[in-house]
Amino acid sequence: MHVIEVNNLTKTYGSARGITNLSFQVEQGEIFGFIGPNGAGKSTTIRTLLGLIYPTSGNAKIFGKDCIQYGPEIKKEIGYLPSEVFYYDNMKVKDLLQYSASFYKKDCRKRIAELAGIMDLDLNKKIDDLSLGNKKKVGIVQGLLHEPKLIILDEPTSGLDPLMQQRFFDLLEAENKRGATILFSSHILSEVQRLCDRVAIIKEGKLIQLEKISTLQENNYKRFKLETKAPVSPDYFQLNGVNELKVEGTTVSFLYRGNVNAMMSKIAAIDLANILVEEPDLEEIFMHYYEKED
């Protein structure tokens, strides 16, 4: 079953760019990455899914129901963490979380205490006295306290220190094992690479690639690094499938997608001092997609 179904979703802001004809599905139980640089349209898509803004055209469904028509009903099963969190400063953390829990008509006290323990959050502090990172933790607990079926995260780790990021990822993986579906929006590719099953790459409001992480990493590219005993002309490596070729003296590096045997026979004709062939990280693949589209 599709937990999220986006069909030709478009949102325009006058002359400013929003999103254009976005279509993708998120399956039950998957962790789905939504990546692109700041300003690519990630938050606009998420706000439209949540019914916070209305689409110009197209539609989106969550749990098979239209996001606008059935918005209030759907939201009871969604946990949302925005990229920036704002609260009433004078409230204590525990009062704010109890207030949030009251919307879901179930007793969330045990769950709040459990999540606060995992995230090392002091429930007795006033919101006003919290650092940016601790306010983010409040947002995380608030988003998960009602055990939602769908968790939507918009740049969720900003403000968290590395230890808390690790705990947060462990928490998300536990929620996913419990059955929650997760939409994870980020511009930090290592996060997506670690957590997600599939990834949608968005650029300037348009979807430019939708792929399994494993396919992006394994099937598409290899990173070659060569040290040659004598300088080699860059022209020697101008083959189909070679990208990001850099030749500096006797050091050659490039991304390659294609027949590995063809490349190895080409390399075999060179006098080598060393060779390294490795999987590129998602960052390199991602930049290639962006450059390719320009």
Tab-separated table of C-alpha atoms in Angstrom, residues 223-228 232-235 237-238 242-255 284 287 291:
chain	number	residue	atom	x	y	z
A	223	ARG	CA	35.219	5.958	-8.305
A	224	PHE	CA	38.627	5.262	-9.912
A	225	LYS	CA	41.832	6.739	-8.510
A	226	LEU	CA	45.054	6.006	-10.385
A	227	GLU	CA	48.670	6.876	-9.769
A	228	THR	CA	50.620	6.508	-12.983
A	232	VAL	CA	48.835	10.586	-19.046
A	233	SER	CA	46.839	12.897	-21.324
A	234	PRO	CA	43.283	13.607	-20.113
A	235	ASP	CA	42.108	12.654	-23.610
A	237	PHE	CA	40.163	8.697	-20.488
A	238	GLN	CA	37.538	10.432	-22.599
A	242	VAL	CA	33.468	8.887	-17.545
A	243	ASN	CA	32.530	11.900	-15.399
A	244	GLU	CA	34.371	14.337	-13.154
A	245	LEU	CA	37.723	13.512	-14.712
A	246	LYS	CA	40.636	15.149	-12.877
A	247	VAL	CA	44.228	14.722	-14.062
A	248	GLU	CA	46.954	16.339	-11.950
A	249	GLY	CA	50.455	15.226	-12.931
A	250	THR	CA	50.527	11.489	-12.357
A	251	THR	CA	47.270	11.374	-10.370
A	252	VAL	CA	44.025	10.574	-12.207
A	253	SER	CA	40.541	10.328	-10.678
A	254	PHE	CA	37.082	9.967	-12.210
A	255	LEU	CA	33.600	8.513	-11.763
A	284	GLU	CA	29.463	12.566	-5.463
A	287	MET	CA	26.528	16.385	-7.463
A	291	GLU	CA	25.660	19.002	-12.913
